[in-house]
């Protein structure tokens, strides 16, 4: 029997502007099973990235999560009406951000940025944190990881920055990783390497993944199931083979054309 890892029901995120309310996410439901990859696809503005950011309370002002319920291995009242929803389930969920050039802090070394996360969440020493960071940098394919600890983001290529971002997401052994357009800012050759790395890590670590992208080719390669979003709502969800063989919604068919 498939084990349900995450359920999201009736998620609503609104942007409150001087010109009115924009319902960026308007009653979205989706679920992720243990060990699977769920692809969330749609054009820019469909609400797919905002949906993933809302899970970690990262939607920027003037946006607010105004409704929704969640379950992540245990009942999780993740959102409530009003501007201050409850905290998400911490280390259970981690995120790989879209642009590696801006997701790392330029004034701190790689070792400091990753080590501080471990020191915040785990009862370990600095030496133990450094050893863990080196092990993870090795796991994601970064050469000479001990030397990289002393480097700053501007000293790394785009592909290496994204590998650091992946290592950062894995620091606390999450059950679920949200990957928001993880290859968009990279050249084609590096994109393929990062996708191969993510697929390999998912198999080796047994984690689930939500892959947010506008690229149907990426979800064809990576996803077990696909959720299609349009104008802040889910218009279709099915296993990947069904989406590509017999899409039911006109918008899904348009994405495939």
PDB file of C-alpha atoms in Angstrom:
ATOM      1  CA  UNK A   1       0.000   0.000   0.000  1.00  0.00           C
ATOM      2  CA  UNK A   2       1.324   3.453  -0.944  1.00  0.00           C
ATOM      3  CA  UNK A   3       2.177   5.616   2.058  1.00  0.00           C
ATOM      4  CA  UNK A   4       0.927   9.186   1.891  1.00  0.00           C
ATOM      5  CA  UNK A   5       3.660  11.624   2.928  1.00  0.00           C
ATOM      6  CA  UNK A   6       2.093  15.043   2.316  1.00  0.00           C
ATOM      7  CA  UNK A   7      -1.459  16.205   1.715  1.00  0.00           C
ATOM      8  CA  UNK A   8      -2.440  19.787   0.946  1.00  0.00           C
ATOM      9  CA  UNK A   9      -6.096  20.814   0.824  1.00  0.00           C
ATOM     10  CA  UNK A  10      -7.735  24.064  -0.275  1.00  0.00           C
ATOM     11  CA  UNK A  11      -4.506  26.096  -0.239  1.00  0.00           C
ATOM     12  CA  UNK A  12      -5.164  29.784  -0.893  1.00  0.00           C
ATOM     13  CA  UNK A  13      -2.548  32.518  -1.277  1.00  0.00           C
ATOM     14  CA  UNK A  14      -3.685  36.046  -2.105  1.00  0.00           C
ATOM     15  CA  UNK A  15      -1.666  39.135  -3.020  1.00  0.00           C
ATOM     16  CA  UNK A  16      -3.145  42.262  -1.448  1.00  0.00           C
ATOM     17  CA  UNK A  17      -2.287  45.218  -3.695  1.00  0.00           C
ATOM     18  CA  UNK A  18      -3.530  48.788  -4.003  1.00  0.00           C
ATOM     19  CA  UNK A  19      -5.388  47.737  -7.129  1.00  0.00           C
ATOM     20  CA  UNK A  20      -7.178  44.865  -5.440  1.00  0.00           C
ATOM     21  CA  UNK A  21      -6.715  41.239  -4.427  1.00  0.00           C
ATOM     22  CA  UNK A  22      -4.938  38.796  -6.723  1.00  0.00           C
ATOM     23  CA  UNK A  23      -5.853  35.179  -6.013  1.00  0.00           C
ATOM     24  CA  UNK A  24      -2.513  33.685  -7.010  1.00  0.00           C
ATOM     25  CA  UNK A  25      -3.405  30.308  -5.496  1.00  0.00           C
ATOM     26  CA  UNK A  26      -7.124  29.701  -5.207  1.00  0.00           C
ATOM     27  CA  UNK A  27      -8.076  26.415  -3.566  1.00  0.00           C
ATOM     28  CA  UNK A  28      -5.286  24.050  -4.582  1.00  0.00           C
ATOM     29  CA  UNK A  29      -5.220  20.382  -3.520  1.00  0.00           C
ATOM     30  CA  UNK A  30      -2.356  17.955  -4.075  1.00  0.00           C
ATOM     31  CA  UNK A  31      -0.669  15.016  -2.384  1.00  0.00           C
ATOM     32  CA  UNK A  32       2.744  13.359  -2.414  1.00  0.00           C
ATOM     33  CA  UNK A  33       3.446   9.716  -1.627  1.00  0.00           C
ATOM     34  CA  UNK A  34       6.611   8.496   0.016  1.00  0.00           C
ATOM     35  CA  UNK A  35       9.470   8.081  -2.451  1.00  0.00           C
ATOM     36  CA  UNK A  36       7.679   9.540  -5.480  1.00  0.00           C
ATOM     37  CA  UNK A  37       8.252  12.645  -7.567  1.00  0.00           C
ATOM     38  CA  UNK A  38       5.239  14.876  -8.152  1.00  0.00           C
ATOM     39  CA  UNK A  39       5.674  17.330 -11.004  1.00  0.00           C
ATOM     40  CA  UNK A  40       3.747  20.610 -10.766  1.00  0.00           C
ATOM     41  CA  UNK A  41       3.630  22.273 -14.176  1.00  0.00           C
ATOM     42  CA  UNK A  42       2.118  25.378 -15.700  1.00  0.00           C
ATOM     43  CA  UNK A  43       3.048  28.617 -17.390  1.00  0.00           C
ATOM     44  CA  UNK A  44       4.487  31.602 -15.540  1.00  0.00           C
ATOM     45  CA  UNK A  45       1.829  33.050 -13.239  1.00  0.00           C
ATOM     46  CA  UNK A  46      -0.063  29.786 -12.820  1.00  0.00           C
ATOM     47  CA  UNK A  47       0.656  29.709  -9.075  1.00  0.00           C
ATOM     48  CA  UNK A  48       2.971  26.715  -8.971  1.00  0.00           C
ATOM     49  CA  UNK A  49       5.933  28.446  -7.295  1.00  0.00           C
ATOM     50  CA  UNK A  50       3.738  30.358  -4.850  1.00  0.00           C
ATOM     51  CA  UNK A  51       2.113  27.065  -3.845  1.00  0.00           C
ATOM     52  CA  UNK A  52       5.478  25.539  -2.981  1.00  0.00           C
ATOM     53  CA  UNK A  53       6.686  28.644  -1.140  1.00  0.00           C
ATOM     54  CA  UNK A  54       3.519  28.655   0.947  1.00  0.00           C
ATOM     55  CA  UNK A  55       4.384  25.238   2.381  1.00  0.00           C
ATOM     56  CA  UNK A  56       7.418  26.790   4.074  1.00  0.00           C
ATOM     57  CA  UNK A  57       5.830  30.168   4.905  1.00  0.00           C
ATOM     58  CA  UNK A  58       8.062  31.902   2.382  1.00  0.00           C
ATOM     59  CA  UNK A  59       5.493  33.827   0.351  1.00  0.00           C
ATOM     60  CA  UNK A  60       6.698  37.442   0.172  1.00  0.00           C
ATOM     61  CA  UNK A  61       4.602  40.526   1.018  1.00  0.00           C
ATOM     62  CA  UNK A  62       2.091  41.661  -0.098  1.00  0.00           C
ATOM     63  CA  UNK A  63       1.082  37.993  -0.328  1.00  0.00           C
ATOM     64  CA  UNK A  64      -0.565  36.091   2.509  1.00  0.00           C
ATOM     65  CA  UNK A  65      -1.623  32.496   2.921  1.00  0.00           C
ATOM     66  CA  UNK A  66      -5.300  32.902   3.749  1.00  0.00           C
ATOM     67  CA  UNK A  67      -6.501  29.316   3.836  1.00  0.00           C
ATOM     68  CA  UNK A  68      -5.632  25.670   3.599  1.00  0.00           C
ATOM     69  CA  UNK A  69      -4.886  22.521   5.545  1.00  0.00           C
ATOM     70  CA  UNK A  70      -1.891  20.236   5.466  1.00  0.00           C
ATOM     71  CA  UNK A  71      -0.762  16.825   6.650  1.00  0.00           C
ATOM     72  CA  UNK A  72       2.869  15.742   6.672  1.00  0.00           C
ATOM     73  CA  UNK A  73       3.286  12.336   8.361  1.00  0.00           C
ATOM     74  CA  UNK A  74       1.118  13.769  11.158  1.00  0.00           C
ATOM     75  CA  UNK A  75      -1.778  16.233  11.361  1.00  0.00           C
ATOM     76  CA  UNK A  76      -0.375  19.641  10.474  1.00  0.00           C
ATOM     77  CA  UNK A  77      -2.541  22.778  10.809  1.00  0.00           C
ATOM     78  CA  UNK A  78      -0.170  24.563   8.485  1.00  0.00           C
ATOM     79  CA  UNK A  79      -2.347  27.534   7.647  1.00  0.00           C
ATOM     80  CA  UNK A  80      -5.100  29.510   9.257  1.00  0.00           C
ATOM     81  CA  UNK A  81      -7.067  32.529   8.162  1.00  0.00           C
ATOM     82  CA  UNK A  82      -5.101  35.728   8.695  1.00  0.00           C
ATOM     83  CA  UNK A  83      -1.529  36.909   8.172  1.00  0.00           C
ATOM     84  CA  UNK A  84       0.287  34.664  10.686  1.00  0.00           C
ATOM     85  CA  UNK A  85      -0.144  30.961   9.888  1.00  0.00           C
ATOM     86  CA  UNK A  86       1.347  28.282  12.105  1.00  0.00           C
ATOM     87  CA  UNK A  87       4.854  27.013  11.510  1.00  0.00           C
ATOM     88  CA  UNK A  88       5.399  24.309   8.866  1.00  0.00           C
ATOM     89  CA  UNK A  89       6.762  20.878   9.786  1.00  0.00           C
ATOM     90  CA  UNK A  90      10.369  22.065  10.056  1.00  0.00           C
ATOM     91  CA  UNK A  91      12.980  19.557   8.991  1.00  0.00           C
ATOM     92  CA  UNK A  92      10.491  17.278   7.255  1.00  0.00           C
ATOM     93  CA  UNK A  93      10.433  19.553   4.202  1.00  0.00           C
ATOM     94  CA  UNK A  94      13.337  21.358   2.502  1.00  0.00           C
ATOM     95  CA  UNK A  95      13.608  23.448  -0.653  1.00  0.00           C
ATOM     96  CA  UNK A  96      15.936  23.850  -3.620  1.00  0.00           C
ATOM     97  CA  UNK A  97      15.459  27.357  -4.969  1.00  0.00           C
ATOM     98  CA  UNK A  98      15.190  28.460  -8.559  1.00  0.00           C
ATOM     99  CA  UNK A  99      18.210  30.731  -8.937  1.00  0.00           C
ATOM    100  CA  UNK A 100      21.433  29.501  -7.316  1.00  0.00           C
ATOM    101  CA  UNK A 101      23.038  32.916  -7.812  1.00  0.00           C
ATOM    102  CA  UNK A 102      20.581  34.585  -5.433  1.00  0.00           C
ATOM    103  CA  UNK A 103      19.669  31.768  -3.039  1.00  0.00           C
ATOM    104  CA  UNK A 104      23.114  31.769  -1.395  1.00  0.00           C
ATOM    105  CA  UNK A 105      24.242  34.638   0.848  1.00  0.00           C
ATOM    106  CA  UNK A 106      27.163  36.422  -0.870  1.00  0.00           C
ATOM    107  CA  UNK A 107      28.825  37.607   2.359  1.00  0.00           C
ATOM    108  CA  UNK A 108      29.250  34.206   4.023  1.00  0.00           C
ATOM    109  CA  UNK A 109      31.455  31.314   2.988  1.00  0.00           C
ATOM    110  CA  UNK A 110      29.889  28.050   1.869  1.00  0.00           C
ATOM    111  CA  UNK A 111      31.057  26.311   5.030  1.00  0.00           C
ATOM    112  CA  UNK A 112      29.525  28.967   7.280  1.00  0.00           C
ATOM    113  CA  UNK A 113      26.174  28.985   5.478  1.00  0.00           C
ATOM    114  CA  UNK A 114      25.727  25.232   5.553  1.00  0.00           C
ATOM    115  CA  UNK A 115      27.317  24.647   8.938  1.00  0.00           C
ATOM    116  CA  UNK A 116      25.092  27.164  10.713  1.00  0.00           C
ATOM    117  CA  UNK A 117      21.993  25.328   9.525  1.00  0.00           C
ATOM    118  CA  UNK A 118      23.206  22.129  11.157  1.00  0.00           C
ATOM    119  CA  UNK A 119      24.224  23.901  14.362  1.00  0.00           C
ATOM    120  CA  UNK A 120      20.760  25.452  14.570  1.00  0.00           C
ATOM    121  CA  UNK A 121      18.860  22.200  14.068  1.00  0.00           C
ATOM    122  CA  UNK A 122      21.137  19.500  15.467  1.00  0.00           C
ATOM    123  CA  UNK A 123      22.904  19.031  18.852  1.00  0.00           C
ATOM    124  CA  UNK A 124      26.365  18.695  17.281  1.00  0.00           C
ATOM    125  CA  UNK A 125      29.760  20.400  17.492  1.00  0.00           C
ATOM    126  CA  UNK A 126      31.257  22.634  14.812  1.00  0.00           C
ATOM    127  CA  UNK A 127      33.707  19.887  13.877  1.00  0.00           C
ATOM    128  CA  UNK A 128      30.856  17.426  13.438  1.00  0.00           C
ATOM    129  CA  UNK A 129      28.906  19.961  11.389  1.00  0.00           C
ATOM    130  CA  UNK A 130      31.908  20.547   9.123  1.00  0.00           C
ATOM    131  CA  UNK A 131      32.359  16.821   8.581  1.00  0.00           C
ATOM    132  CA  UNK A 132      28.673  16.473   7.700  1.00  0.00           C
ATOM    133  CA  UNK A 133      28.847  19.362   5.234  1.00  0.00           C
ATOM    134  CA  UNK A 134      31.921  17.874   3.547  1.00  0.00           C
ATOM    135  CA  UNK A 135      30.155  14.518   3.236  1.00  0.00           C
ATOM    136  CA  UNK A 136      27.110  16.134   1.621  1.00  0.00           C
ATOM    137  CA  UNK A 137      29.172  18.241  -0.773  1.00  0.00           C
ATOM    138  CA  UNK A 138      30.896  15.025  -1.825  1.00  0.00           C
ATOM    139  CA  UNK A 139      27.515  13.332  -2.263  1.00  0.00           C
ATOM    140  CA  UNK A 140      26.297  16.025  -4.660  1.00  0.00           C
ATOM    141  CA  UNK A 141      29.433  15.782  -6.782  1.00  0.00           C
ATOM    142  CA  UNK A 142      31.516  18.770  -5.687  1.00  0.00           C
ATOM    143  CA  UNK A 143      35.237  18.161  -6.031  1.00  0.00           C
ATOM    144  CA  UNK A 144      37.655  19.062  -3.215  1.00  0.00           C
ATOM    145  CA  UNK A 145      34.800  19.810  -0.784  1.00  0.00           C
ATOM    146  CA  UNK A 146      37.070  20.762   2.119  1.00  0.00           C
ATOM    147  CA  UNK A 147      38.503  23.629   0.056  1.00  0.00           C
ATOM    148  CA  UNK A 148      35.033  24.729  -1.060  1.00  0.00           C
ATOM    149  CA  UNK A 149      34.041  25.375   2.552  1.00  0.00           C
ATOM    150  CA  UNK A 150      36.280  28.461   2.557  1.00  0.00           C
ATOM    151  CA  UNK A 151      35.013  29.793  -0.761  1.00  0.00           C
ATOM    152  CA  UNK A 152      32.225  32.316  -1.326  1.00  0.00           C
ATOM    153  CA  UNK A 153      29.322  31.955  -3.769  1.00  0.00           C
ATOM    154  CA  UNK A 154      30.844  34.302  -6.354  1.00  0.00           C
ATOM    155  CA  UNK A 155      33.817  31.952  -6.651  1.00  0.00           C
ATOM    156  CA  UNK A 156      31.641  29.059  -7.841  1.00  0.00           C
ATOM    157  CA  UNK A 157      30.050  28.365 -11.219  1.00  0.00           C
ATOM    158  CA  UNK A 158      26.269  28.284 -11.587  1.00  0.00           C
ATOM    159  CA  UNK A 159      26.212  24.500 -11.608  1.00  0.00           C
ATOM    160  CA  UNK A 160      28.347  24.295  -8.477  1.00  0.00           C
ATOM    161  CA  UNK A 161      26.125  26.841  -6.712  1.00  0.00           C
ATOM    162  CA  UNK A 162      23.086  24.703  -7.461  1.00  0.00           C
ATOM    163  CA  UNK A 163      24.879  21.608  -6.151  1.00  0.00           C
ATOM    164  CA  UNK A 164      25.549  23.552  -2.943  1.00  0.00           C
ATOM    165  CA  UNK A 165      21.846  24.437  -2.855  1.00  0.00           C
ATOM    166  CA  UNK A 166      20.960  20.764  -3.174  1.00  0.00           C
ATOM    167  CA  UNK A 167      23.385  19.855  -0.379  1.00  0.00           C
ATOM    168  CA  UNK A 168      21.831  22.568   1.800  1.00  0.00           C
ATOM    169  CA  UNK A 169      18.375  21.081   1.245  1.00  0.00           C
ATOM    170  CA  UNK A 170      19.620  17.649   2.354  1.00  0.00           C
ATOM    171  CA  UNK A 171      21.373  18.787   5.546  1.00  0.00           C
ATOM    172  CA  UNK A 172      18.603  17.747   7.935  1.00  0.00           C
ATOM    173  CA  UNK A 173      17.566  14.547   6.130  1.00  0.00           C
ATOM    174  CA  UNK A 174      14.154  15.775   4.920  1.00  0.00           C
ATOM    175  CA  UNK A 175      11.441  13.356   3.872  1.00  0.00           C
ATOM    176  CA  UNK A 176      10.330  15.729   1.110  1.00  0.00           C
ATOM    177  CA  UNK A 177      12.285  18.153  -1.069  1.00  0.00           C
ATOM    178  CA  UNK A 178      10.604  20.959  -3.015  1.00  0.00           C
ATOM    179  CA  UNK A 179      12.604  21.753  -6.156  1.00  0.00           C
ATOM    180  CA  UNK A 180      11.483  25.048  -7.694  1.00  0.00           C
ATOM    181  CA  UNK A 181      12.664  25.251 -11.323  1.00  0.00           C
ATOM    182  CA  UNK A 182      16.069  23.860 -10.241  1.00  0.00           C
ATOM    183  CA  UNK A 183      17.597  24.031 -13.744  1.00  0.00           C
ATOM    184  CA  UNK A 184      16.120  27.252 -15.170  1.00  0.00           C
ATOM    185  CA  UNK A 185      19.185  29.449 -14.607  1.00  0.00           C
ATOM    186  CA  UNK A 186      21.675  26.850 -15.900  1.00  0.00           C
ATOM    187  CA  UNK A 187      22.968  26.026 -19.373  1.00  0.00           C
ATOM    188  CA  UNK A 188      21.673  22.922 -21.133  1.00  0.00           C
ATOM    189  CA  UNK A 189      24.596  20.629 -20.307  1.00  0.00           C
ATOM    190  CA  UNK A 190      24.494  21.506 -16.610  1.00  0.00           C
ATOM    191  CA  UNK A 191      20.699  21.141 -16.569  1.00  0.00           C
ATOM    192  CA  UNK A 192      21.011  17.480 -17.546  1.00  0.00           C
ATOM    193  CA  UNK A 193      23.641  16.884 -14.867  1.00  0.00           C
ATOM    194  CA  UNK A 194      21.483  18.441 -12.140  1.00  0.00           C
ATOM    195  CA  UNK A 195      18.419  16.425 -13.167  1.00  0.00           C
ATOM    196  CA  UNK A 196      20.464  13.216 -13.140  1.00  0.00           C
ATOM    197  CA  UNK A 197      21.798  14.137  -9.700  1.00  0.00           C
ATOM    198  CA  UNK A 198      18.312  14.791  -8.301  1.00  0.00           C
ATOM    199  CA  UNK A 199      16.988  11.498  -9.676  1.00  0.00           C
ATOM    200  CA  UNK A 200      19.955   9.609  -8.219  1.00  0.00           C
ATOM    201  CA  UNK A 201      19.607  11.262  -4.798  1.00  0.00           C
ATOM    202  CA  UNK A 202      15.909  10.490  -4.677  1.00  0.00           C
ATOM    203  CA  UNK A 203      16.599   6.803  -5.293  1.00  0.00           C
ATOM    204  CA  UNK A 204      19.546   6.579  -2.909  1.00  0.00           C
ATOM    205  CA  UNK A 205      18.008   8.529  -0.038  1.00  0.00           C
ATOM    206  CA  UNK A 206      14.419   7.350  -0.463  1.00  0.00           C
ATOM    207  CA  UNK A 207      13.009  10.862  -0.302  1.00  0.00           C
ATOM    208  CA  UNK A 208       9.978  12.274  -2.085  1.00  0.00           C
ATOM    209  CA  UNK A 209      10.176  15.314  -4.337  1.00  0.00           C
ATOM    210  CA  UNK A 210       7.887  18.024  -5.646  1.00  0.00           C
ATOM    211  CA  UNK A 211       9.363  19.288  -8.908  1.00  0.00           C
ATOM    212  CA  UNK A 212       8.012  22.693  -9.960  1.00  0.00           C
ATOM    213  CA  UNK A 213       8.667  23.518 -13.605  1.00  0.00           C
ATOM    214  CA  UNK A 214       7.213  24.933 -16.812  1.00  0.00           C
ATOM    215  CA  UNK A 215       9.121  22.362 -18.887  1.00  0.00           C
ATOM    216  CA  UNK A 216       7.069  19.316 -19.870  1.00  0.00           C
ATOM    217  CA  UNK A 217      10.251  17.575 -20.972  1.00  0.00           C
ATOM    218  CA  UNK A 218      11.615  17.770 -17.435  1.00  0.00           C
ATOM    219  CA  UNK A 219       8.525  16.211 -15.851  1.00  0.00           C
ATOM    220  CA  UNK A 220       8.429  13.544 -18.559  1.00  0.00           C
ATOM    221  CA  UNK A 221      11.919  12.568 -17.470  1.00  0.00           C
ATOM    222  CA  UNK A 222      11.517  12.926 -13.702  1.00  0.00           C
ATOM    223  CA  UNK A 223       7.916  12.723 -12.473  1.00  0.00           C
ATOM    224  CA  UNK A 224       5.795   9.762 -11.402  1.00  0.00           C
ATOM    225  CA  UNK A 225       2.644  11.893 -11.252  1.00  0.00           C
ATOM    226  CA  UNK A 226       1.886  15.342 -12.643  1.00  0.00           C
ATOM    227  CA  UNK A 227      -0.345  18.161 -11.408  1.00  0.00           C
ATOM    228  CA  UNK A 228      -1.171  20.823 -14.003  1.00  0.00           C
ATOM    229  CA  UNK A 229      -1.949  24.333 -12.730  1.00  0.00           C
ATOM    230  CA  UNK A 230      -3.635  27.216 -14.492  1.00  0.00           C
ATOM    231  CA  UNK A 231      -4.644  30.618 -13.044  1.00  0.00           C
ATOM    232  CA  UNK A 232      -4.066  29.536  -9.459  1.00  0.00           C
ATOM    233  CA  UNK A 233      -6.021  26.293  -9.674  1.00  0.00           C
ATOM    234  CA  UNK A 234      -5.350  22.636 -10.411  1.00  0.00           C
ATOM    235  CA  UNK A 235      -6.905  21.666 -13.729  1.00  0.00           C
ATOM    236  CA  UNK A 236      -5.641  18.073 -13.940  1.00  0.00           C
ATOM    237  CA  UNK A 237      -3.709  15.492 -11.928  1.00  0.00           C
ATOM    238  CA  UNK A 238      -2.736  12.032 -13.176  1.00  0.00           C
ATOM    239  CA  UNK A 239       0.204   9.688 -13.479  1.00  0.00           C
ATOM    240  CA  UNK A 240       2.822  10.888 -15.951  1.00  0.00           C
ATOM    241  CA  UNK A 241       2.044   8.281 -18.600  1.00  0.00           C
ATOM    242  CA  UNK A 242      -1.642   9.250 -18.647  1.00  0.00           C
ATOM    243  CA  UNK A 243      -0.891  12.970 -18.886  1.00  0.00           C
ATOM    244  CA  UNK A 244       1.260  12.446 -21.970  1.00  0.00           C
ATOM    245  CA  UNK A 245      -0.861   9.723 -23.566  1.00  0.00           C
ATOM    246  CA  UNK A 246      -4.387  10.980 -22.898  1.00  0.00           C
ATOM    247  CA  UNK A 247      -4.554  14.474 -21.347  1.00  0.00           C
ATOM    248  CA  UNK A 248      -8.099  15.402 -20.324  1.00  0.00           C
ATOM    249  CA  UNK A 249      -7.978  19.184 -19.916  1.00  0.00           C
ATOM    250  CA  UNK A 250      -7.611  21.563 -22.897  1.00  0.00           C
ATOM    251  CA  UNK A 251      -4.867  23.500 -21.083  1.00  0.00           C
ATOM    252  CA  UNK A 252      -2.843  20.319 -20.574  1.00  0.00           C
ATOM    253  CA  UNK A 253      -3.188  19.528 -24.265  1.00  0.00           C
ATOM    254  CA  UNK A 254      -2.037  23.067 -25.101  1.00  0.00           C
ATOM    255  CA  UNK A 255       1.077  22.633 -22.949  1.00  0.00           C
ATOM    256  CA  UNK A 256       1.930  19.456 -24.849  1.00  0.00           C
ATOM    257  CA  UNK A 257       1.457  20.980 -28.319  1.00  0.00           C
TER     258      UNK A 257
END
